Short mmCIF file of C-alpha atoms and ligand atoms in Angstrom, two decimals:
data_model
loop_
_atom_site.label_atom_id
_atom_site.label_comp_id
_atom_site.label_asym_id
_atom_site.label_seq_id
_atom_site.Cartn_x
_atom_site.Cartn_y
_atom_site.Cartn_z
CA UNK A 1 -0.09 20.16 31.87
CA UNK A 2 1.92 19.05 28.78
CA UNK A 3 0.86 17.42 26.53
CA UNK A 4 1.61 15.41 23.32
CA UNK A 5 1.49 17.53 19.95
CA UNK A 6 1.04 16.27 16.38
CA UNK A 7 3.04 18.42 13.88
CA UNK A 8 2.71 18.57 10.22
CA UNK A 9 5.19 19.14 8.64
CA UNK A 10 4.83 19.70 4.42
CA UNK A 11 7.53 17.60 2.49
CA UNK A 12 8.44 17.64 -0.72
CA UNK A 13 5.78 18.69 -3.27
CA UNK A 14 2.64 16.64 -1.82
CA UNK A 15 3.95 14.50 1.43
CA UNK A 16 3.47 15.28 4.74
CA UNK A 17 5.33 14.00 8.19
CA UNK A 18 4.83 14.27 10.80
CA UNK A 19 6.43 15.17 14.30
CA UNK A 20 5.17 14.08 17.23
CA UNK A 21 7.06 15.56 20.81
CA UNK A 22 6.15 15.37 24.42
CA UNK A 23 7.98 18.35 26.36
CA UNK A 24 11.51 18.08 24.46
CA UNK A 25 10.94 14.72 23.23
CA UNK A 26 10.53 14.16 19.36
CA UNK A 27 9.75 11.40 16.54
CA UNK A 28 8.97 11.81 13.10
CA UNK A 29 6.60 9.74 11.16
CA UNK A 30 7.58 9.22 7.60
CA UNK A 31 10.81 11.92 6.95
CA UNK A 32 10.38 11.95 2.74
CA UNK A 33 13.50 15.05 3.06
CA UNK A 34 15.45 15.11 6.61
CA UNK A 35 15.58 19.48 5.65
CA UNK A 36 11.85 20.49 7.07
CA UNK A 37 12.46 18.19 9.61
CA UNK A 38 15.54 19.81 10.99
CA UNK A 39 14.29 22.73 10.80
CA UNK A 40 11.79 22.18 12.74
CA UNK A 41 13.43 20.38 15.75
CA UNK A 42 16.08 23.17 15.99
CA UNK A 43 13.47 26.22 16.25
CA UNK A 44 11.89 23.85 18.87
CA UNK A 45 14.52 22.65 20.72
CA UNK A 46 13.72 19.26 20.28
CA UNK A 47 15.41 16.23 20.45
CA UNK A 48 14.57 13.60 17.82
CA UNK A 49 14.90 9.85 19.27
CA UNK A 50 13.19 7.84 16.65
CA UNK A 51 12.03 7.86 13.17
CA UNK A 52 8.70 5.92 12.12
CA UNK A 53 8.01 4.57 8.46
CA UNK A 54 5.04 3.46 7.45
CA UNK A 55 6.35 1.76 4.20
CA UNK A 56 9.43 1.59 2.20
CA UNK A 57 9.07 3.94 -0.73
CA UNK A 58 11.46 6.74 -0.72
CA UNK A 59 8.85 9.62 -0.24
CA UNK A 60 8.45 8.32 3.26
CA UNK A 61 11.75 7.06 3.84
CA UNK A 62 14.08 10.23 2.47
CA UNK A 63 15.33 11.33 5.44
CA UNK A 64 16.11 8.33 7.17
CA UNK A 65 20.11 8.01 6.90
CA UNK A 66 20.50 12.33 7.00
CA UNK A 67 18.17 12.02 9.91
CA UNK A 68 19.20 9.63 11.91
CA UNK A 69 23.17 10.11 12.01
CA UNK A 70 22.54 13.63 13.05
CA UNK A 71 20.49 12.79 15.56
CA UNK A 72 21.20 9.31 16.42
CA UNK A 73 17.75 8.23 16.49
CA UNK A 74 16.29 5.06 16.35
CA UNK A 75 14.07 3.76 13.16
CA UNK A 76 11.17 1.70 13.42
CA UNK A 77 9.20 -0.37 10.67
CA UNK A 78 7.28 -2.93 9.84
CA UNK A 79 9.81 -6.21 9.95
CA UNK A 80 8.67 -7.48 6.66
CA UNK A 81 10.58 -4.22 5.38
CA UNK A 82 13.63 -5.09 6.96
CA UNK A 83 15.53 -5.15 3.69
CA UNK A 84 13.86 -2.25 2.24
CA UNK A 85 13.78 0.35 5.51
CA UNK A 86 16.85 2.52 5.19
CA UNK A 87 18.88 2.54 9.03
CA UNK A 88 16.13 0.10 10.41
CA UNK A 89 16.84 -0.59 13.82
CA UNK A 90 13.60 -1.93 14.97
CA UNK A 91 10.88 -4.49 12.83
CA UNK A 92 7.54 -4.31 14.11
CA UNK A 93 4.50 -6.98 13.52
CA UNK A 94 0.74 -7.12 13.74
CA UNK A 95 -0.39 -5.91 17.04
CA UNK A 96 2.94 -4.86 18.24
CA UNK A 97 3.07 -1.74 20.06
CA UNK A 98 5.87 1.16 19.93
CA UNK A 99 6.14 2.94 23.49
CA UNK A 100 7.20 6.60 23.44
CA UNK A 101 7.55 8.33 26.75
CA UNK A 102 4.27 6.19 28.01
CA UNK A 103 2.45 6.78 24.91
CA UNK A 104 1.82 3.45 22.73
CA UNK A 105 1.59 3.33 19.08
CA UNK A 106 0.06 -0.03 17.82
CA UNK A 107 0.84 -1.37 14.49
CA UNK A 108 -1.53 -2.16 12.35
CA UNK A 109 -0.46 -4.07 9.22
CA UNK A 110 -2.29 -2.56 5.86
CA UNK A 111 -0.70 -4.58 3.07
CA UNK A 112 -1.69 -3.12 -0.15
CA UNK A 113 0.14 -0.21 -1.63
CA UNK A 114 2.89 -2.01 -0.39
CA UNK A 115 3.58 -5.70 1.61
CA UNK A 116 5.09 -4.55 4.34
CA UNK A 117 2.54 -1.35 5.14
CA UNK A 118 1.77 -0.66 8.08
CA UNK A 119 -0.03 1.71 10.02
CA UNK A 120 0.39 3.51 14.00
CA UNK A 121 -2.27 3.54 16.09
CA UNK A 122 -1.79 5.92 18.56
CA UNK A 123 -5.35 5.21 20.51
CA UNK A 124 -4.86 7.33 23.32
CA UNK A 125 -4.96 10.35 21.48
CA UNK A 126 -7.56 9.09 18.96
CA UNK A 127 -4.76 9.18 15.99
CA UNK A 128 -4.10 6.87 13.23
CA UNK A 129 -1.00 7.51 10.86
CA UNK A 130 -1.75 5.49 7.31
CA UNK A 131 0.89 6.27 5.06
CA UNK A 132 -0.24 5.41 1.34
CA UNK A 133 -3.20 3.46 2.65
CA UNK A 134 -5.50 6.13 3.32
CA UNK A 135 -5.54 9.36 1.79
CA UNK A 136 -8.73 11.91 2.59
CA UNK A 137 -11.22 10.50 0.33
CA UNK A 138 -8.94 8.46 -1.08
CA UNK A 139 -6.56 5.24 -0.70
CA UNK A 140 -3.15 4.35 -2.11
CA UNK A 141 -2.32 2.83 -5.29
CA UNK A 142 -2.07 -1.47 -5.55
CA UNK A 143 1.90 -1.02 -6.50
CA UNK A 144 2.56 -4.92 -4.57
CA UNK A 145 -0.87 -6.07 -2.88
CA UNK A 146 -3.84 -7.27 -4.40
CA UNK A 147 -6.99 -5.51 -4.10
CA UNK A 148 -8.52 -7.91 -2.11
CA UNK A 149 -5.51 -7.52 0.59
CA UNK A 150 -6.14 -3.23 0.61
CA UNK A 151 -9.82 -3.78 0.85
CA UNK A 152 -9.36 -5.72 4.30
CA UNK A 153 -6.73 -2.80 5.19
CA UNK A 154 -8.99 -0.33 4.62
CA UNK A 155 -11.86 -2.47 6.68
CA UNK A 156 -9.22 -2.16 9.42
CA UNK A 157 -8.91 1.45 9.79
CA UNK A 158 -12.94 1.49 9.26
CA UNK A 159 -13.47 -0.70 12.49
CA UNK A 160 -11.66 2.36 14.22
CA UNK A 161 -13.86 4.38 16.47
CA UNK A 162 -15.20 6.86 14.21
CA UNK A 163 -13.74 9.85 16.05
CA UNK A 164 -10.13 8.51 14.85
CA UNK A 165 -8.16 11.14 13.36
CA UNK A 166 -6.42 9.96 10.37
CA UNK A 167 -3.14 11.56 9.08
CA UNK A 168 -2.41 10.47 5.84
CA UNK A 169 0.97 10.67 3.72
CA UNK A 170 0.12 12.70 0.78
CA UNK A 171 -2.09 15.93 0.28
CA UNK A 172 -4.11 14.20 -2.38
CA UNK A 173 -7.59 15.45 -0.78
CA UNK A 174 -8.99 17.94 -3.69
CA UNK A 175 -8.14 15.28 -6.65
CA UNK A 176 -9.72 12.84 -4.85
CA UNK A 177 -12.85 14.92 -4.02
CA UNK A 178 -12.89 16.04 -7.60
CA UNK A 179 -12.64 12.10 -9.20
CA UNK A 180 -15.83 11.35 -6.27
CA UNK A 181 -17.99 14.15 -7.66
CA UNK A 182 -16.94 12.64 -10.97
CA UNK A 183 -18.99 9.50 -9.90
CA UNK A 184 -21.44 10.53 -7.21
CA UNK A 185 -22.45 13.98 -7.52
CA UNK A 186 -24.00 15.35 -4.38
CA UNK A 187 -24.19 18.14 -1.47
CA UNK A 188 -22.03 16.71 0.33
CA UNK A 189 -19.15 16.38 -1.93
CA UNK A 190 -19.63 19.77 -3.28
CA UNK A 191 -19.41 21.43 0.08
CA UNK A 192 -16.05 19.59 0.58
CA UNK A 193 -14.57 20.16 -2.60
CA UNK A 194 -15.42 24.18 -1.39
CA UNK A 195 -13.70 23.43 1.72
CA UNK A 196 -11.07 21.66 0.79
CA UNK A 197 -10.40 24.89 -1.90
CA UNK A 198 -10.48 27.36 0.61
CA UNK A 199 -7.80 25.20 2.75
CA UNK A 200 -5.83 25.33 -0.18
CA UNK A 201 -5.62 28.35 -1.12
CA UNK A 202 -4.35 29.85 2.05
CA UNK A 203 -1.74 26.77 1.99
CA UNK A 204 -3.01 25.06 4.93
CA UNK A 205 -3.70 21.38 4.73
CA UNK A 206 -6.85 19.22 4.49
CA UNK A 207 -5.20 16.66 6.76
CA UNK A 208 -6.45 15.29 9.77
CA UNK A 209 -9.66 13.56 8.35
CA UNK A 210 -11.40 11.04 10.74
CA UNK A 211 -12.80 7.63 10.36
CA UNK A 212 -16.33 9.18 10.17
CA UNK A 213 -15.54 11.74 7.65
CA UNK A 214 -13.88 8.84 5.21
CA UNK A 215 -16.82 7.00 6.18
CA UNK A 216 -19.19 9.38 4.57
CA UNK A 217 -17.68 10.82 1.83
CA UNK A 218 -14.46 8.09 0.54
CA UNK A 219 -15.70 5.49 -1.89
CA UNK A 220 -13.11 3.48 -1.15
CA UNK A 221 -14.34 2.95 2.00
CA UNK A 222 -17.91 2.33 1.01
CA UNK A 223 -17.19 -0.68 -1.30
CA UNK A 224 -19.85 -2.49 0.29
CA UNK A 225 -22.23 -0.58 -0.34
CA UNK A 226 -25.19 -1.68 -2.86
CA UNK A 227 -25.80 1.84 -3.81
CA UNK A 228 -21.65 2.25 -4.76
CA UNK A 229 -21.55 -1.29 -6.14
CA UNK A 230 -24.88 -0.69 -8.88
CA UNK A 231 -22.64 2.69 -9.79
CA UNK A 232 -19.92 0.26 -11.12
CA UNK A 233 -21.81 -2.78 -12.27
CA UNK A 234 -24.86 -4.03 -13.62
CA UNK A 235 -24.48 -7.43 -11.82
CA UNK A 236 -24.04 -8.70 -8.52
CA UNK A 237 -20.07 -8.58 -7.44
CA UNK A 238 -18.62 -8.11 -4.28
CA UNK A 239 -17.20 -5.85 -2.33
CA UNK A 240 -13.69 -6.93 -3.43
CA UNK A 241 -14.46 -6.46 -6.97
CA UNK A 242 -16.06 -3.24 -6.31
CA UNK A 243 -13.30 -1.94 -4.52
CA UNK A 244 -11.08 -2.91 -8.00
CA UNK A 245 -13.27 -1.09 -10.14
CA UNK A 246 -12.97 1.95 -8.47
CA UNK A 247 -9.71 1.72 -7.87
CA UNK A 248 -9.12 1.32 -11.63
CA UNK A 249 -11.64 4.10 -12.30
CA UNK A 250 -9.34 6.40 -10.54
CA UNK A 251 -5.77 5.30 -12.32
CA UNK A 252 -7.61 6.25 -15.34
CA UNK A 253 -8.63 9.05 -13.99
ZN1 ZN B 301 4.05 5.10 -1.20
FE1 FE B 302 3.91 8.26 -0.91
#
């Protein structure tokens, strides 16, 4: 029986979109360049009917115009982007769902890197699509949000079954592993940093993580954490805080 694929599809120097299709059916998640892109629905035979963005920044919204008049597809955002959302046909909210061919991808807004960023939810499959949020050990930079709005973003995609595969927008994994060891040397971030190499150096990517993996090993995800927060301060300070210290540790990083 058929069933729905996840492509990846390397953009640009460090992005990644994505294609989903279901038999001849396509949509692409954040199109940085509309080139890969074509490629890869001609070799397939697909036919592209929408284009998702998770935010407005042009390495996730490239593509959009090239994309979209050669294929007439539809493009879908969050509605708070509805200025900023090249071709954007439909604006989606909190908790509003996307149907494609039966399958449902629910938004979840992630202000933070961005106002208007959102993430897909695509539960059925056990697949989340995070844009800048979420990179593998990693998260996105504050560029419009405060950090107390990406530390409740992040929460969100935490609260996810921890089987949730997470496809991030950015192939950031190895400089993120290498700034953890920098402040938590351990087994376990050693053995993925050796992983993560070995990925790389056959060119395949590090990308799906899952909610357990991020969990374990992402610091931004364990701002809560007493052990993480006496790393970064001598007094008591919240989660919030923590979460903005080691997201400036990393821009200096
Ligand atoms: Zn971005
Ligand atoms: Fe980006």
């Amino acid at each position: 029986m058929n069933d729905l694929e996840i492509n990846i599809i390397p953009c640009l120097n460090d992005n990644y979109a994505y294609i989903i299709s279901f038999e001849n059916q396509a949509l692409v998640i954040d199109p940085s360049e509309s080139l890969p892109i074509i490629k890869f629905i001609e070799k397939n035979n697909l036919n592209l009917k929408y284009i998702l963005n998770t935010h407005h920044h042009f390495d996730h919204v490239g593509g959009n115009l090239d994309l979209k008049k050669k294929y007439n597809a539809s493009v879908i955002g969050s509605k708070k982007d509805k200025n900023r959302i090249p071709g954007i046909d439909l604006l989606l909210s909190e908790n509003e769902e996307f149907i494609f061919d039966g399958y449902i991808f629910k938004v979840i807004e992630v202000p933070g890197h961005t106002l208007g960023h959102i993430a897909f939810y695509l539960e059925s499959k056990k697949a989340v699509f995070t844009g800048d949020t979420i990179f593998s050990l990693g998260c996105g930079k504050l560029f419009e949000g405060t950090s107390k709005q990406m530390w409740d973003s992040i929460c969100k995609i935490r609260a996810l079954p921890r089987d949730t595969q997470i496809y991030c927008g950015h192939e950031y994994t190895l400089n993120n592993a290498l700034f953890t060891q920098s402040i938590k040397n351990d087994n376990k971030i050693e053995k993925k940093i050796k992983e993560v190499e070995g990925l790389r150096k056959n060119n395949l990517p590090s990308i799906p993580t899952t909610v357990s993996e991020e969990i374990k090993l992402n610091l931004f995800f364990q701002a809560d954490n007493n052990k993480i927060k006496s790393l970064f301060s001598n007094n008591k300070i919240t989660s919030e805080e923590t979460f903005a210290l080691i997201r400036s540790a990393k821009d200096s990083y």
